[in-house]
Amino acid sequence: MLIVQNEKMLDLIKYNYTVEKIHKIVEFLDKKNTLNFFPLSTGLFSAAVTTEETEYTGYQQVWVRDNIHVAHAHYVFGDYNTTIKNLNSLMEYFKNYRQKFERIICFPSLANNVMERPHVRFDGEKLQEINEKWSHAQNDALGYFLWLYCKLLNEDLLIIEKENIDILALFPLYFNAISYWKDEDSGHWEEERKIEASSIGVVIAGLKAIKNTFIKYHNISQHLVYKNEFVTIDFLDKLIQKGTNALNEILPYECKEAGEKMRKYDSALLFLVYPLEVVEGEMADQIVQNVINNLQGDYGIRRYLLDSFWAADYRTRLSPEQRTADISDDMSYRNSLIQEGQEAQWCIFDPIISVIFGLKFQQTQQEKYLKQQIFYLNRSLGQITEEKSRTGEFKCPELYYLEDGKYMANDATPLLWTQANLRIALKKMEENLL
């Protein structure tokens, strides 16, 4: 069943597309500002476009993870300048706080205090930390930056500079210091800390990217050092292998720790398939099918089963402060709000699944994959908000949640991460029709 929130999209959504029809969709959405991104002066992106009413969400701040996904989307559709400016500003931010890496490299036990870790949510205009407790133990966020920055270095889209290489060297040394392959972090969803396959996989992608940088630029080896600790190919290989061994033991689960931390299905694993391509073949197929079979809903895709973020009637049951508080240390109250089948359904995943099926079509030319690519693209287009939406129409929401028995877009609308993924899905659809 395809649910289309905005009936004005009905004439554009098709079950067979041509390049011209995709162009028509993009042009239409551009006119509606659906796919427009509004960067800060630094080139970074707030998580969402907020109003006075929705500033309580804190989404006017920037997240490293979100910025990499948005910057990568611009890379995919050829806007390299936006991607480069974004990455350069993230690099400047990490330079400002390099001591966060250095202290933990020297004294790994400091990582037990998440505020001592590199902050992954910060003021994007000032490139400064925010004086607020947050779940900064997010290894995936740091891995994403290392991955995309080195990817652009390896493609000669970024200029290699000594002072930046000095910062890049800190990432693998930091990951080694915290034993990332067995480190409990808060991961993509910034919640209770556990050993998460999705975080380990992103770090592996980053380490593989910096290894390729090492191979491409032989002369950087003298700069990949901190206090006589050199980052060598052998060092990177061992670090990658430790992560790979751990990942192979956990997948296709997200977490295999005993008790309530165990999680069999999590949509964050999709990102290991695309854009990171850390997981391929049968395991990638299994992850996608696990999400489709267990987490897919009519309005979007759940992050995981019994996810209590934006549970039913969230706006009326929690104050604005409670809705956005850091609950990584104690999720018991929020989790008491959720009932099975009432999880929020997110809008960032359908476009990714569309892309994954599109890539499978490119590899195999099997029509069944093209049909799946179209199906999940159409689901993504169907999630664009309606005229009566509280957040306004023609916007890409973070998620749909139950309010008074009806699914509504939540307050973090438009979410730039959703826009980015939809734009990539449209681009990949166009490529398969050429």
Coordinates of C-alpha atoms in Angstrom, one line a residue:
M1 CA 0.0 0.0 0.0
L2 CA 1.3 3.4 -1.0
I3 CA 0.3 6.3 1.3
V4 CA 0.7 9.7 -0.3
Q5 CA 0.4 12.5 2.3
N6 CA 0.1 15.4 -0.3
E7 CA -2.4 14.8 -3.0
K8 CA -0.6 17.3 -5.2
M9 CA 2.2 14.7 -5.6
L10 CA -0.2 12.2 -7.1
D11 CA 0.3 13.4 -10.7
L12 CA 4.1 13.1 -10.3
I13 CA 4.3 9.7 -8.7
K14 CA 4.5 6.9 -11.3
Y15 CA 5.1 3.2 -11.5
N16 CA 7.3 3.6 -14.5
Y17 CA 9.6 6.6 -14.9
T18 CA 11.6 8.3 -17.6
V19 CA 14.4 10.8 -17.1
E20 CA 12.0 13.5 -18.1
K21 CA 9.5 12.5 -15.4
I22 CA 12.3 12.5 -12.7
H23 CA 13.4 16.0 -13.9
K24 CA 9.8 17.1 -13.6
I25 CA 9.6 15.9 -10.0
V26 CA 12.9 17.7 -9.1
E27 CA 11.8 20.9 -10.8
F28 CA 8.5 20.8 -9.0
L29 CA 10.1 20.2 -5.6
D30 CA 12.7 22.9 -6.2
K31 CA 9.9 25.4 -6.8
K32 CA 8.3 24.3 -3.5
N33 CA 11.7 24.6 -1.7
T34 CA 11.4 21.0 -0.7
L35 CA 14.9 20.1 -1.7
N36 CA 16.6 23.5 -1.0
F37 CA 19.3 23.5 1.6
F38 CA 20.2 26.6 3.5
P39 CA 23.7 26.4 4.9
L40 CA 25.0 28.5 7.7
S41 CA 27.7 31.1 6.9
T42 CA 30.3 28.4 7.7
G43 CA 28.9 26.0 5.1
L44 CA 27.6 23.7 7.8
F45 CA 23.9 22.7 8.1
S46 CA 21.6 22.8 11.0
A47 CA 19.8 19.5 11.5
A48 CA 16.5 21.1 10.6
V49 CA 14.9 24.4 9.6
T50 CA 13.4 25.6 12.9
T51 CA 10.9 28.2 13.8
E52 CA 10.4 30.0 17.1
E53 CA 7.9 27.3 18.0
T54 CA 10.3 24.4 17.2
E55 CA 13.6 25.9 18.4
Y56 CA 13.1 23.8 21.6
T57 CA 14.2 20.8 19.6
G58 CA 17.8 22.1 19.4
Y59 CA 17.8 21.2 15.8
Q60 CA 19.2 24.6 14.9
Q61 CA 22.5 23.2 16.1
V62 CA 24.7 21.0 13.9
W63 CA 25.4 17.4 14.2
V64 CA 28.6 15.9 12.6
R65 CA 26.7 12.9 11.4
D66 CA 23.9 14.8 9.7
N67 CA 26.3 17.1 8.1
I68 CA 28.2 14.3 6.5
H69 CA 25.1 12.8 5.1
V70 CA 24.0 16.2 3.7
A71 CA 27.5 16.9 2.4
H72 CA 27.7 13.5 0.8
A73 CA 24.3 14.2 -1.0
H74 CA 25.8 17.3 -2.5
Y75 CA 28.8 15.3 -3.6
V76 CA 26.5 12.8 -5.3
F77 CA 24.6 15.4 -7.3
G78 CA 27.8 17.2 -8.3
D79 CA 27.8 20.2 -6.0
Y80 CA 31.4 19.7 -4.9
N81 CA 31.9 23.3 -3.6
T82 CA 29.2 22.9 -1.0
T83 CA 30.7 19.5 0.1
I84 CA 34.2 20.9 0.3
K85 CA 33.2 24.0 2.3
N86 CA 31.3 21.8 4.7
L87 CA 34.2 19.4 5.3
N88 CA 36.7 22.3 5.7
S89 CA 34.5 23.8 8.4
L90 CA 34.2 20.5 10.2
M91 CA 38.0 20.2 10.0
E92 CA 38.4 23.6 11.5
Y93 CA 36.0 22.6 14.3
F94 CA 38.1 19.5 15.1
K95 CA 41.3 21.6 15.0
N96 CA 39.7 23.9 17.6
Y97 CA 39.2 20.9 19.9
R98 CA 42.1 18.6 19.0
Q99 CA 42.9 18.3 22.7
K100 CA 39.7 16.2 23.1
F101 CA 41.4 13.6 20.9
E102 CA 44.9 14.1 22.4
R103 CA 43.8 13.7 26.0
I104 CA 42.0 10.5 25.4
I105 CA 44.9 9.1 23.3
C106 CA 47.1 9.7 26.3
F107 CA 44.6 8.8 29.0
P108 CA 42.0 6.4 27.5
S109 CA 40.0 6.2 30.8
L110 CA 38.9 9.8 30.2
A111 CA 36.5 8.4 27.5
N112 CA 34.3 7.0 30.3
N113 CA 33.1 10.6 30.7
V114 CA 31.3 11.3 27.5
M115 CA 31.7 15.1 27.9
E116 CA 35.5 14.5 27.6
R117 CA 35.0 12.9 24.2
P118 CA 35.0 15.0 21.0
H119 CA 31.6 16.7 20.9
V120 CA 29.5 15.7 17.9
R121 CA 26.8 18.3 18.3
F122 CA 27.9 22.0 18.4
D123 CA 27.3 25.6 17.4
G124 CA 27.8 25.6 13.6
E125 CA 28.2 29.4 13.3
K126 CA 30.9 29.8 16.0
L127 CA 32.4 26.3 15.5
Q128 CA 32.2 26.0 19.3
E129 CA 31.0 23.4 21.7
I130 CA 27.7 23.8 23.4
N131 CA 27.7 23.9 27.2
E132 CA 25.1 21.3 27.7
K133 CA 25.3 17.6 28.7
W134 CA 24.9 15.4 25.6
S135 CA 25.6 11.8 24.6
H136 CA 28.9 12.6 22.8
A137 CA 30.0 9.0 22.8
Q138 CA 29.2 8.6 19.1
N139 CA 32.0 6.8 17.3
D140 CA 29.9 6.6 14.1
A141 CA 29.9 10.4 13.8
L142 CA 33.7 10.6 13.9
G143 CA 33.9 7.7 11.5
Y144 CA 31.6 9.4 9.0
F145 CA 33.8 12.5 8.9
L146 CA 37.0 10.5 8.4
W147 CA 35.3 8.5 5.6
L148 CA 34.1 11.5 3.6
Y149 CA 37.1 13.7 4.1
C150 CA 39.5 11.1 3.0
K151 CA 37.2 10.0 0.2
L152 CA 37.5 13.5 -1.3
L153 CA 41.2 13.6 -0.6
N154 CA 41.5 10.4 -2.5
E155 CA 39.6 11.8 -5.5
D156 CA 41.7 15.0 -5.5
L157 CA 38.7 17.1 -4.6
L158 CA 40.4 18.3 -1.4
I159 CA 43.9 19.7 -1.2
I160 CA 46.2 17.8 1.1
E161 CA 47.7 20.0 3.8
K162 CA 50.1 19.1 6.6
E163 CA 48.1 20.7 9.4
N164 CA 45.0 18.8 8.3
I165 CA 46.9 15.5 8.1
D166 CA 48.0 16.1 11.7
I167 CA 44.3 16.2 12.7
L168 CA 43.4 13.1 10.6
A169 CA 46.2 11.2 12.3
L170 CA 44.3 11.7 15.6
F171 CA 41.3 9.8 14.5
P172 CA 42.7 6.2 14.2
L173 CA 44.9 6.8 17.3
Y174 CA 41.7 7.9 19.1
F175 CA 39.7 4.8 17.8
N176 CA 42.6 2.6 19.0
A177 CA 42.7 4.3 22.4
I178 CA 39.0 3.7 23.1
S179 CA 39.1 0.1 21.6
Y180 CA 36.3 1.1 19.2
W181 CA 35.6 -2.6 18.3
K182 CA 34.3 -3.2 21.8
D183 CA 33.5 0.4 23.0
E184 CA 29.9 1.0 24.2
D185 CA 28.7 4.2 22.4
S186 CA 25.4 5.9 21.9
G187 CA 25.6 5.5 18.2
H188 CA 23.3 6.9 15.5
W189 CA 20.3 7.3 17.8
E190 CA 22.2 8.9 20.7
E191 CA 20.7 6.6 23.3
E192 CA 21.8 4.0 25.8
R193 CA 25.4 3.0 25.3
K194 CA 26.1 -0.5 23.9
I195 CA 28.4 -2.2 21.5
E196 CA 26.8 -1.4 18.1
A197 CA 27.5 -2.9 14.7
S198 CA 26.4 0.3 13.0
S199 CA 29.0 2.3 14.9
I200 CA 31.8 -0.2 14.3
G201 CA 31.0 -0.4 10.6
V202 CA 31.2 3.4 10.1
V203 CA 34.6 3.5 11.9
I204 CA 35.8 0.7 9.6
A205 CA 34.8 2.8 6.6
G206 CA 36.7 5.7 7.9
L207 CA 39.8 3.7 8.6
K208 CA 39.7 2.1 5.1
A209 CA 39.4 5.6 3.6
I210 CA 42.4 6.9 5.5
K211 CA 44.4 3.8 4.5
N212 CA 43.7 4.6 0.9
T213 CA 44.9 8.2 1.5
F214 CA 48.1 6.8 3.0
I215 CA 48.6 4.6 -0.1
K216 CA 47.9 7.5 -2.5
Y217 CA 50.1 10.1 -0.7
H218 CA 53.2 8.2 0.4
N219 CA 54.8 11.4 1.7
I220 CA 52.2 11.9 4.4
S221 CA 53.5 9.1 6.6
Q222 CA 55.9 11.5 8.4
H223 CA 52.9 13.6 9.5
L224 CA 50.6 10.7 10.6
V225 CA 52.0 10.8 14.1
Y226 CA 51.2 12.1 17.6
K227 CA 53.9 12.0 20.3
N228 CA 55.9 9.4 18.5
E229 CA 52.9 7.2 17.9
F230 CA 52.9 6.7 14.1
V231 CA 49.9 5.7 12.0
T232 CA 51.3 3.1 9.6
I233 CA 49.7 0.8 7.1
D234 CA 50.3 -2.1 9.5
F235 CA 48.7 -0.1 12.3
L236 CA 45.6 0.6 10.2
D237 CA 45.3 -3.0 9.0
K238 CA 45.3 -4.3 12.5
L239 CA 42.8 -1.7 13.6
I240 CA 40.5 -2.5 10.7
Q241 CA 40.8 -6.2 11.3
K242 CA 39.8 -5.8 15.0
G243 CA 36.7 -4.0 13.9
T244 CA 35.9 -6.4 11.1
N245 CA 36.2 -9.4 13.5
A246 CA 33.8 -7.7 15.9
L247 CA 31.4 -6.7 13.1
N248 CA 31.3 -10.2 11.7
E249 CA 30.4 -11.6 15.2
I250 CA 27.5 -9.2 15.6
L251 CA 25.9 -8.9 12.2
P252 CA 23.1 -9.1 11.1
Y253 CA 22.3 -7.9 14.7
E254 CA 22.9 -4.4 15.8
C255 CA 23.9 -5.5 19.3
K256 CA 24.5 -8.9 20.7
E257 CA 25.0 -7.9 24.3
A258 CA 22.9 -9.8 26.8
G259 CA 19.7 -8.5 28.2
E260 CA 17.8 -5.4 27.2
K261 CA 20.7 -4.1 25.1
M262 CA 20.4 -6.9 22.6
R263 CA 18.9 -5.6 19.4
K264 CA 18.2 -7.8 16.4
Y265 CA 17.0 -5.2 13.9
D266 CA 18.1 -1.6 13.5
S267 CA 17.7 0.6 10.4
A268 CA 21.0 2.3 11.1
L269 CA 22.6 -0.9 9.6
L270 CA 21.4 0.3 6.2
F271 CA 24.1 2.9 6.1
L272 CA 26.7 0.2 6.2
V273 CA 25.3 -0.9 2.8
Y274 CA 24.9 2.6 1.4
P275 CA 26.6 4.9 1.3
L276 CA 29.5 3.3 3.1
E277 CA 29.6 -0.1 1.3
V278 CA 31.2 -1.8 4.3
V279 CA 28.8 -4.7 4.1
E280 CA 28.1 -6.3 0.7
G281 CA 26.6 -9.5 -0.8
E282 CA 24.4 -11.8 1.2
M283 CA 24.8 -10.0 4.5
A284 CA 23.8 -6.7 2.9
D285 CA 20.7 -8.4 1.4
Q286 CA 19.8 -9.8 4.8
I287 CA 20.1 -6.5 6.5
V288 CA 17.8 -4.9 4.0
Q289 CA 15.3 -7.7 4.2
N290 CA 15.4 -7.6 8.0
V291 CA 14.5 -3.9 7.9
I292 CA 11.7 -4.4 5.3
N293 CA 10.2 -7.5 7.1
N294 CA 10.4 -6.2 10.7
L295 CA 10.6 -2.4 10.7
Q296 CA 8.8 -1.1 7.7
G297 CA 5.5 0.6 8.3
D298 CA 2.9 2.3 6.1
Y299 CA 4.2 5.8 6.8
G300 CA 7.9 5.2 7.0
I301 CA 10.4 2.9 8.7
R302 CA 11.0 2.4 12.4
R303 CA 14.5 2.8 13.7
Y304 CA 14.1 -0.3 15.9
L305 CA 11.3 -2.2 17.7
L306 CA 9.9 -0.5 20.8
D307 CA 11.6 2.8 19.9
S308 CA 10.1 5.3 22.3
F309 CA 11.3 8.5 20.7
W310 CA 8.1 10.3 19.5
A311 CA 5.9 7.6 20.9
A312 CA 2.2 8.0 20.5
D313 CA 0.9 11.4 21.7
Y314 CA 4.5 12.5 22.4
R315 CA 3.7 16.3 22.2
T316 CA 1.0 16.0 24.9
R317 CA 2.7 13.5 27.2
L318 CA 6.0 15.3 27.4
S319 CA 7.0 18.9 27.8
P320 CA 9.3 20.5 25.2
E321 CA 12.2 20.1 27.6
Q322 CA 11.5 16.4 28.1
R323 CA 11.1 15.7 24.4
T324 CA 14.7 16.7 23.6
A325 CA 16.6 15.9 26.9
D326 CA 19.6 13.7 26.9
I327 CA 18.2 10.4 28.2
S328 CA 21.2 8.2 27.3
D329 CA 21.9 7.5 31.0
D330 CA 18.3 6.5 31.8
M331 CA 15.7 5.7 29.2
S332 CA 13.3 4.0 31.6
Y333 CA 10.7 6.8 31.7
R334 CA 10.6 7.4 28.0
N335 CA 10.5 3.7 27.3
S336 CA 7.4 3.4 29.6
L337 CA 5.5 5.4 27.0
I338 CA 5.8 3.0 24.1
Q339 CA 3.5 0.3 23.1
E340 CA 4.3 -2.4 20.5
G341 CA 3.4 -1.2 17.0
Q342 CA 3.2 2.5 18.0
E343 CA 6.8 3.4 17.2
A344 CA 7.5 6.5 15.1
Q345 CA 8.1 5.8 11.4
W346 CA 11.1 7.6 10.0
C347 CA 11.5 9.2 6.6
I348 CA 15.3 8.9 6.2
F349 CA 15.3 5.2 5.3
D350 CA 13.0 4.6 2.3
P351 CA 15.3 6.7 0.0
I352 CA 18.3 4.7 1.1
I353 CA 16.6 1.4 0.4
S354 CA 15.6 2.8 -3.0
V355 CA 19.3 3.6 -3.7
I356 CA 20.4 0.1 -2.6
F357 CA 17.9 -1.6 -5.0
G358 CA 19.0 0.9 -7.7
L359 CA 22.6 -0.2 -7.3
K360 CA 21.6 -3.8 -7.4
F361 CA 19.8 -3.1 -10.7
Q362 CA 23.0 -1.5 -12.1
Q363 CA 24.9 -4.6 -11.1
T364 CA 22.5 -7.2 -12.4
Q365 CA 20.1 -5.5 -14.8
Q366 CA 17.3 -7.5 -13.2
E367 CA 13.9 -5.7 -13.5
K368 CA 12.8 -6.8 -10.1
Y369 CA 15.4 -4.5 -8.5
L370 CA 14.3 -1.6 -10.7
K371 CA 10.7 -2.1 -9.5
Q372 CA 11.9 -2.1 -5.9
Q373 CA 13.9 1.0 -6.5
I374 CA 10.8 2.7 -7.9
F375 CA 8.6 1.4 -5.0
Y376 CA 10.8 2.9 -2.3
L377 CA 11.3 6.1 -4.2
N378 CA 7.5 6.5 -4.4
R379 CA 7.2 5.8 -0.6
S380 CA 9.7 8.6 -0.1
L381 CA 7.8 11.0 -2.3
G382 CA 4.6 10.0 -0.5
Q383 CA 6.1 11.2 2.8
I384 CA 6.3 14.8 1.7
T385 CA 3.9 16.8 4.0
E386 CA 0.4 17.8 3.1
E387 CA -1.2 21.2 3.1
K388 CA -2.8 20.8 6.5
S389 CA 0.4 19.7 8.2
R390 CA 1.3 21.6 11.3
T391 CA 4.8 22.1 9.9
G392 CA 3.6 23.3 6.4
E393 CA 3.3 21.4 3.2
F394 CA 5.9 20.1 0.7
K395 CA 8.5 19.4 3.5
C396 CA 10.6 16.3 4.3
P397 CA 9.9 15.2 7.8
E398 CA 12.1 13.5 10.3
L399 CA 9.3 11.1 11.1
Y400 CA 5.6 10.4 11.4
Y401 CA 4.2 9.6 14.8
L402 CA 0.8 8.9 16.2
E403 CA -1.2 11.8 17.6
D404 CA -4.8 11.2 18.6
G405 CA -4.7 8.0 16.5
K406 CA -3.5 9.7 13.3
Y407 CA 0.1 9.8 11.9
M408 CA 1.5 13.3 11.9
A409 CA 4.8 14.8 10.9
N410 CA 6.8 15.7 14.0
D411 CA 8.3 19.1 14.9
A412 CA 11.7 18.4 13.3
T413 CA 10.4 19.2 9.9
P414 CA 11.9 19.8 7.4
L415 CA 14.9 17.5 8.4
L416 CA 17.8 18.1 6.1
W417 CA 19.0 14.5 6.4
T418 CA 15.7 13.4 4.9
Q419 CA 16.0 15.9 2.1
A420 CA 19.5 14.8 1.4
N421 CA 18.5 11.1 1.1
L422 CA 15.5 11.9 -1.1
R423 CA 17.7 13.9 -3.4
I424 CA 20.2 11.1 -3.7
A425 CA 17.3 8.6 -4.5
L426 CA 16.1 10.9 -7.3
K427 CA 19.6 11.2 -8.7
K428 CA 20.1 7.4 -8.7
M429 CA 16.8 6.9 -10.3
E430 CA 17.7 9.2 -13.0
E431 CA 21.0 7.4 -13.6
N432 CA 19.3 4.1 -14.0
L433 CA 17.0 5.6 -16.7
L434 CA 19.7 7.0 -18.9

